[in-house]
Each structure stands twice: as structure tokens, then as C-alpha cells.
PDB file of C-alpha atoms in Angstrom:
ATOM      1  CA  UNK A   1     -67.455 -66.588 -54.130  1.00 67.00           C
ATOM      2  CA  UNK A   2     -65.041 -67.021 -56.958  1.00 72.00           C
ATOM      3  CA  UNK A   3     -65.981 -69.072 -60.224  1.00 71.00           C
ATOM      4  CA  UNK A   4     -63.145 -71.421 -59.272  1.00 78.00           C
ATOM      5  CA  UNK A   5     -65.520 -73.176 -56.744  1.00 80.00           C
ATOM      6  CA  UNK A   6     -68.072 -73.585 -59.253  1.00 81.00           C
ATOM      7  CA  UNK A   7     -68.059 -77.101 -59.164  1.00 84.00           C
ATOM      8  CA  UNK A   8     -67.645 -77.079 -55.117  1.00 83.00           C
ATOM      9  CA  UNK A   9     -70.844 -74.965 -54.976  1.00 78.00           C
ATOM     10  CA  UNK A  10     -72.564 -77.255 -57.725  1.00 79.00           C
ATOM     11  CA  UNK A  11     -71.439 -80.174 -55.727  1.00 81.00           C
ATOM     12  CA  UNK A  12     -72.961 -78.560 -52.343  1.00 80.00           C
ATOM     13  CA  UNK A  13     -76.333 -77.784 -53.962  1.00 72.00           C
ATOM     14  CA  UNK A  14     -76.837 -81.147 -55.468  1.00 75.00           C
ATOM     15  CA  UNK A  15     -76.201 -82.941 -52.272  1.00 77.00           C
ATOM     16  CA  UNK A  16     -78.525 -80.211 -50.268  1.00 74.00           C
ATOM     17  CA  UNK A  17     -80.990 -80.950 -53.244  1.00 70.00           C
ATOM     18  CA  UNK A  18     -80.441 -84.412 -52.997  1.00 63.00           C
ATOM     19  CA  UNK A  19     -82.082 -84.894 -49.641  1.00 64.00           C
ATOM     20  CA  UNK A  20     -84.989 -83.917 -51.094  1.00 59.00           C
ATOM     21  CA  UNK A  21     -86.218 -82.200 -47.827  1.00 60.00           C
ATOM     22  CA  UNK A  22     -84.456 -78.376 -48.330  1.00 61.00           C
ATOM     23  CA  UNK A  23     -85.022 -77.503 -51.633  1.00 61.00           C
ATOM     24  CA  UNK A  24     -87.634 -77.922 -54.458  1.00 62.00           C
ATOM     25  CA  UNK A  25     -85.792 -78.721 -57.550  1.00 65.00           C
ATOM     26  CA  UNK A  26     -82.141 -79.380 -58.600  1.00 70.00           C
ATOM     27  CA  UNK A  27     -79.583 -77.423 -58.941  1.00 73.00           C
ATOM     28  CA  UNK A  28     -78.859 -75.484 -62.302  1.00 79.00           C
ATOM     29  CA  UNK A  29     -76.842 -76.920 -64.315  1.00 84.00           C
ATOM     30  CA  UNK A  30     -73.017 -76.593 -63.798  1.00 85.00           C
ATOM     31  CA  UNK A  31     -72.872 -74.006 -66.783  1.00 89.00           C
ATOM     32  CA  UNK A  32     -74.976 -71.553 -65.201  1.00 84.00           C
ATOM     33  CA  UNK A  33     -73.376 -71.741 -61.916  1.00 82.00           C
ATOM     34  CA  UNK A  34     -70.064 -70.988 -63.379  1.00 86.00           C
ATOM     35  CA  UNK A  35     -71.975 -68.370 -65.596  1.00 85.00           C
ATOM     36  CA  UNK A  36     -73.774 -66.387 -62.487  1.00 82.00           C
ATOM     37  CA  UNK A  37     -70.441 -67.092 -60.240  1.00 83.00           C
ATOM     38  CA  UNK A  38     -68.636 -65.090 -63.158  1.00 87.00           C
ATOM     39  CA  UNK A  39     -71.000 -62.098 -63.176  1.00 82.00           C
ATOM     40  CA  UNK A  40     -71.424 -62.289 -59.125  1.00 80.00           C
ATOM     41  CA  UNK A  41     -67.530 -62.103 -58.475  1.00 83.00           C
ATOM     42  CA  UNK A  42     -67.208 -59.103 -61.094  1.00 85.00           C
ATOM     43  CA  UNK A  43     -69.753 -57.068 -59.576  1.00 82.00           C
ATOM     44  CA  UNK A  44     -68.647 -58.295 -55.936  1.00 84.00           C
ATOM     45  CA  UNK A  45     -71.775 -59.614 -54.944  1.00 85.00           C
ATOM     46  CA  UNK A  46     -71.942 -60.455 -51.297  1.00 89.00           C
ATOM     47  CA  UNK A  47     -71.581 -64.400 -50.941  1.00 88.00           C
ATOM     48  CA  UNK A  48     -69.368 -66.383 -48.834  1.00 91.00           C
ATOM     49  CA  UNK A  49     -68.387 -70.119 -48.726  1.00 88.00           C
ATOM     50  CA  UNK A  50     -66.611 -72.278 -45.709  1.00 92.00           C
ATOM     51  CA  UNK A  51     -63.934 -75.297 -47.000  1.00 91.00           C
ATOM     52  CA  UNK A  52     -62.984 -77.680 -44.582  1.00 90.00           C
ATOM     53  CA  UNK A  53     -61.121 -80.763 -45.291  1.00 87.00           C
ATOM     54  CA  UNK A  54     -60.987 -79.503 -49.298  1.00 87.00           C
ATOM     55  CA  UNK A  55     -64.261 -79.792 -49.906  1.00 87.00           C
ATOM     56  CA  UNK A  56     -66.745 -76.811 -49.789  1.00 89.00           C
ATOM     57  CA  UNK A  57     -69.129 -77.197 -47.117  1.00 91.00           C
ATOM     58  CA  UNK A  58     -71.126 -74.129 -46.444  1.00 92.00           C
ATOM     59  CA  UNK A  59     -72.045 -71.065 -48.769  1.00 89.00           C
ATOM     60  CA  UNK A  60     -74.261 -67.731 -48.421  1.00 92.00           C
ATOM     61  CA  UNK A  61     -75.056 -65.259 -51.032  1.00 90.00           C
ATOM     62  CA  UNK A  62     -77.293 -62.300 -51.069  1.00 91.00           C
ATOM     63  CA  UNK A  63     -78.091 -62.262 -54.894  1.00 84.00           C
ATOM     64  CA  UNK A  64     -79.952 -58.688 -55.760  1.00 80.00           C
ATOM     65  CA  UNK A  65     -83.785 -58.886 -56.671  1.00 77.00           C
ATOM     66  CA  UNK A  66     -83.688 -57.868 -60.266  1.00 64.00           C
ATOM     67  CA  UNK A  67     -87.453 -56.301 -59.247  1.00 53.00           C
ATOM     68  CA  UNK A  68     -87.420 -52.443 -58.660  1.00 51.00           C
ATOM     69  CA  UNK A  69     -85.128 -51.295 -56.159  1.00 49.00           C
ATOM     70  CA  UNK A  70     -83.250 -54.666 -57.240  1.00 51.00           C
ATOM     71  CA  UNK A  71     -79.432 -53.233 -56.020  1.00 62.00           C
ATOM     72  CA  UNK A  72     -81.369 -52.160 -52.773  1.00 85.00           C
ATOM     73  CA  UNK A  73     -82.937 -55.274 -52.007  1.00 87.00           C
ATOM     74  CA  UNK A  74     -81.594 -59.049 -51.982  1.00 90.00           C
ATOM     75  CA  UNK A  75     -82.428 -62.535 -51.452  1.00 90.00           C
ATOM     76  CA  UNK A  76     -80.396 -64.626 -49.158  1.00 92.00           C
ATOM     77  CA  UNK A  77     -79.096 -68.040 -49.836  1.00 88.00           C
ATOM     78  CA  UNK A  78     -77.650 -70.467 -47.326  1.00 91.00           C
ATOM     79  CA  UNK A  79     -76.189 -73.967 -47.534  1.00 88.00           C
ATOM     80  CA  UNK A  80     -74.632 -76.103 -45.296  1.00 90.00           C
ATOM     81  CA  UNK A  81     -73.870 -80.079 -45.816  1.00 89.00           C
ATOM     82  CA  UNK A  82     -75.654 -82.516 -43.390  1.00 88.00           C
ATOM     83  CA  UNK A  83     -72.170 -83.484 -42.373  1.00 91.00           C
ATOM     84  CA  UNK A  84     -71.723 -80.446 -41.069  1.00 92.00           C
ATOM     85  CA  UNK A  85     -74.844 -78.693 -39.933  1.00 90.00           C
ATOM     86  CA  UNK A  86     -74.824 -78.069 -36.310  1.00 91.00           C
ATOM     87  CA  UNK A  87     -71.776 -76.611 -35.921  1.00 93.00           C
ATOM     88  CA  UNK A  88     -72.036 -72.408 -36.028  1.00 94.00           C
ATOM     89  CA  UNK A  89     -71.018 -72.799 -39.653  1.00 95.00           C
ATOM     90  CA  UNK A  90     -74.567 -71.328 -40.757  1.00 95.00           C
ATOM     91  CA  UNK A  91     -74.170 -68.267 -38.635  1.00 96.00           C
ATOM     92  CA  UNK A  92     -70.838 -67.129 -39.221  1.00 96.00           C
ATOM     93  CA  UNK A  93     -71.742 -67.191 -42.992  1.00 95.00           C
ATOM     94  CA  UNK A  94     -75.108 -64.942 -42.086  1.00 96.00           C
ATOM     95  CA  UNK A  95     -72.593 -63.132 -39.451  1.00 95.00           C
ATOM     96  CA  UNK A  96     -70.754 -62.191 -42.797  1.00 95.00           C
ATOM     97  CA  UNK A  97     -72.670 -62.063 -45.405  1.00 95.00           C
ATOM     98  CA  UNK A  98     -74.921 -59.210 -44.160  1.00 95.00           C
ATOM     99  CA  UNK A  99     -72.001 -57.303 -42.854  1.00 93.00           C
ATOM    100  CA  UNK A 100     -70.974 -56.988 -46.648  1.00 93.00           C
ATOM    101  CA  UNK A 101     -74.559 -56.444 -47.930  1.00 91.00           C
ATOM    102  CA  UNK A 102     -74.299 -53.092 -46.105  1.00 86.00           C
ATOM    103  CA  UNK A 103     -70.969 -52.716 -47.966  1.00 86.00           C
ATOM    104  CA  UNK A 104     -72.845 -53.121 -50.908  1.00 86.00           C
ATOM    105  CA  UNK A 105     -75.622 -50.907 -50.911  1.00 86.00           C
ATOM    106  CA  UNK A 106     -78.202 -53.604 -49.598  1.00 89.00           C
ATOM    107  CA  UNK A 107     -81.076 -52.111 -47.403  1.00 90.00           C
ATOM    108  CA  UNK A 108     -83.261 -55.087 -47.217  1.00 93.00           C
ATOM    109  CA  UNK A 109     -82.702 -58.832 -47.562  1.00 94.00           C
ATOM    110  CA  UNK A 110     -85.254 -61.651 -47.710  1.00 94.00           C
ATOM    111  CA  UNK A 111     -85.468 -65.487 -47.565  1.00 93.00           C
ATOM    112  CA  UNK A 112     -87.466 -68.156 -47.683  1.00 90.00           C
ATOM    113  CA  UNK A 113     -87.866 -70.923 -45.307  1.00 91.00           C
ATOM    114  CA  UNK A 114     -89.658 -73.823 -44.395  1.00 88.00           C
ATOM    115  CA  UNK A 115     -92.437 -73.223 -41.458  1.00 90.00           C
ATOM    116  CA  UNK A 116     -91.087 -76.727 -40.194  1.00 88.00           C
ATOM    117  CA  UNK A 117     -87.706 -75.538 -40.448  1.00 88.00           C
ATOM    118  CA  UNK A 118     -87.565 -74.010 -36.280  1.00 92.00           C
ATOM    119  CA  UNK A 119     -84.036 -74.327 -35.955  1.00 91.00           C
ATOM    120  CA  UNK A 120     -83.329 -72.477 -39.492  1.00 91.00           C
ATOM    121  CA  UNK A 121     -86.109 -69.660 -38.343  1.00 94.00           C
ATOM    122  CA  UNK A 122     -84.766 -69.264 -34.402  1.00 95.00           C
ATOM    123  CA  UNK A 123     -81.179 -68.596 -36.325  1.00 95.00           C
ATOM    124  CA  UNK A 124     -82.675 -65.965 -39.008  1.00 96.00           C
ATOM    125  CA  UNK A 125     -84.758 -64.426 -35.948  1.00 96.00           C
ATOM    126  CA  UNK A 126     -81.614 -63.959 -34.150  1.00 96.00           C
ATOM    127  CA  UNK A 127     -80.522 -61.701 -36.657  1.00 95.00           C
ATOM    128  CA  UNK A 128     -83.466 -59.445 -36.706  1.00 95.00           C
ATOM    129  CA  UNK A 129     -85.248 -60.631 -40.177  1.00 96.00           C
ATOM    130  CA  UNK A 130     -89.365 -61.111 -38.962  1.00 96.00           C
ATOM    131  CA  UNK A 131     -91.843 -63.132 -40.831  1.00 94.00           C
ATOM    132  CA  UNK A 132     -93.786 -61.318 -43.300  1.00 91.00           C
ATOM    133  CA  UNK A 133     -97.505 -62.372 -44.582  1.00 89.00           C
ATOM    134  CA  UNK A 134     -96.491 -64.231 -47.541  1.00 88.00           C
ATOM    135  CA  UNK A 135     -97.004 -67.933 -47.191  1.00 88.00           C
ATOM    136  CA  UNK A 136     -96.660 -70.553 -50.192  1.00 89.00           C
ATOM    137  CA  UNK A 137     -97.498 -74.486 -50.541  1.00 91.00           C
ATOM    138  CA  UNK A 138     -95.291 -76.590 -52.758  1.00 85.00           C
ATOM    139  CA  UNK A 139     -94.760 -80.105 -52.853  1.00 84.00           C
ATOM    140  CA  UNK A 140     -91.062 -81.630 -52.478  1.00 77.00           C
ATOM    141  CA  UNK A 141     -89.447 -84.206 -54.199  1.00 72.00           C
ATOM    142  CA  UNK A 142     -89.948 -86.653 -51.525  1.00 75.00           C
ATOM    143  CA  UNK A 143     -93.707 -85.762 -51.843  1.00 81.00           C
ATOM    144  CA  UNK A 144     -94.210 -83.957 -48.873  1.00 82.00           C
ATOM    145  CA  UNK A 145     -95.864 -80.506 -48.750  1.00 88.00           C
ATOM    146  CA  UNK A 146     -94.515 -77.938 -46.771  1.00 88.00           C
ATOM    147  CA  UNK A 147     -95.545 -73.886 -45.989  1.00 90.00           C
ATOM    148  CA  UNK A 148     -92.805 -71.822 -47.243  1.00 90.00           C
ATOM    149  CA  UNK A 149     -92.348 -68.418 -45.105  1.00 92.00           C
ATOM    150  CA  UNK A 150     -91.094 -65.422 -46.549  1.00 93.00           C
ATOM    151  CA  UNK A 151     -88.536 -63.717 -43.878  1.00 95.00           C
ATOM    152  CA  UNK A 152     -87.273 -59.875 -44.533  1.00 95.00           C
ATOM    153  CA  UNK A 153     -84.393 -58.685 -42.534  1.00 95.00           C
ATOM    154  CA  UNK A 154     -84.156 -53.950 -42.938  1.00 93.00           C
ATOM    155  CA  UNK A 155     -80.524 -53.207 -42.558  1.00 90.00           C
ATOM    156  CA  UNK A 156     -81.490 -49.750 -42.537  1.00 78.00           C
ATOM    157  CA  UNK A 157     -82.319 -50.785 -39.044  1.00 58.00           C
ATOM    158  CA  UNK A 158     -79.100 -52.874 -37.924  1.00 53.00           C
TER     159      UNK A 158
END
């Protein structure tokens, strides 16, 4: 994902973050996006985005853990627009996205994902990653809580 969609990929999170039923807190601010796009595209991180009718609609990224082993392991990132959800446009970016993570030296990749999310978790299951034991409770901004599941996906194994 080059910097140049910056504000596309701002744009998308906001909106995602806006329905205040996929993610816990805003976006970061349009400054760090650009900053982390920057130093993603240099070190060709694996990330991905789909534009349709100008506007960018869909993105992936594996960002590395910056744990130990953090250029062996990564966590995945996926966003898709409610106006377009439904359409494939989640798994061609996972499709992609962890074809290149092998390109980049990636053995394992994790995610988190609402336990009321099925449709999200049937999709990541398709693709091999299993549920692993660690289960968190947080609170959304609509005030709902909801179980978050950690998923882990071994490429070593695809």
C-alpha cells in the first residue's frame, strides 16, 4: 500500500470505526498513517487495498509483531466498507496478502476477531488460521461488550 492512499486508507478506517461495531477506537490520526504507510512501502510490507469507483474500499496488511521473532510473525488487518462487504472482496485481499507474507519471510500470522463475528471467522477458517486460547472482553463505542478471539494462521504449514 503506497503512502499516496493515505488519506483513502484513513478515510476507510474512520468509516469502519465509525460504525462503532468493528473496531474499538478511532483511527490514528492521518499523520501517522501517512508516517507507517511510508516505512511499510519502503520495507515492502505485505498489504493490499481494492479501489472501485475511485474510492478505496477494501485493504489488508500483515504488519510484523515488533515482539521476538517480530519479521517471522505478523498481525493481519482487514477492512472492507459496508457498501461493499459481501462481495469476495475480503478474500481476494486474504487470497493475496498471505501469498506475499511467504514472500516476505512471514511464518505465522494472527488476528483478532469478534466471537460474534461467524461470517468473518468461517472466512479466516477457510484459510487454515484456528482459534487459539486467548480470549479478551472490551467494551465498544456503541457500549456493547464483545469476546475478542485471537486466530493464528502457520504458513510453515500452507
Amino acid at each position: 500500500m503506497h503512502p499516496a492512499y493515505a488519506e483513502g486508507f484513513h478515510a476507510l478506517w474512520q468509516r469502519v470505526c465509525g460504525e462503532g461495531e468493528e473496531m474499538i477506537g478511532p483511527p490514528p490520526s492521518i499523520e501517522k498513517v501517512k508516517r507507517v504507510l511510508a516505512l511499510h512501502n519502503e520495507k515492502s510490507v505485505p498489504s493490499f487495498i481494492v479501489i472501485k469507483d475511485g474510492a478505496l474500499v477494501a485493504a489488508a496488511e500483515v504488519f510484523p509483531k515488533r515482539e521476538d521473532q517480530a519479521e517471522k510473525c505478523g498481525i493481519l488487518g482487514v477492512q472492507v466498507h459496508p457498501d461493499y462487504r459481501r462481495q469476495g472482496l475480503a478474500k481476494q485481499l486474504l487470497t493475496t496478502v498471505l501469498t506475499d507474507c511467504q514472500r516476505y519471510g512471514i511464518e505465522q500470522v494472527e488476528l483478532t476477531v469478534y466471537q460474534h463475528n461467524h461470517s468473518a471467522i468461517r472466512l479466516y477458517q477457510q484459510f487454515g488460521f484456528q482459534a487459539s486460547e486467548r480470549v479478551t472482553e472490551e467494551t465498544l463505542p456503541s457500549g456493547r461488550v464483545v469476546i475478542n478471539q485471537t486466530m493464528v494462521l502457520s504458513l510453515a504449514s500452507v
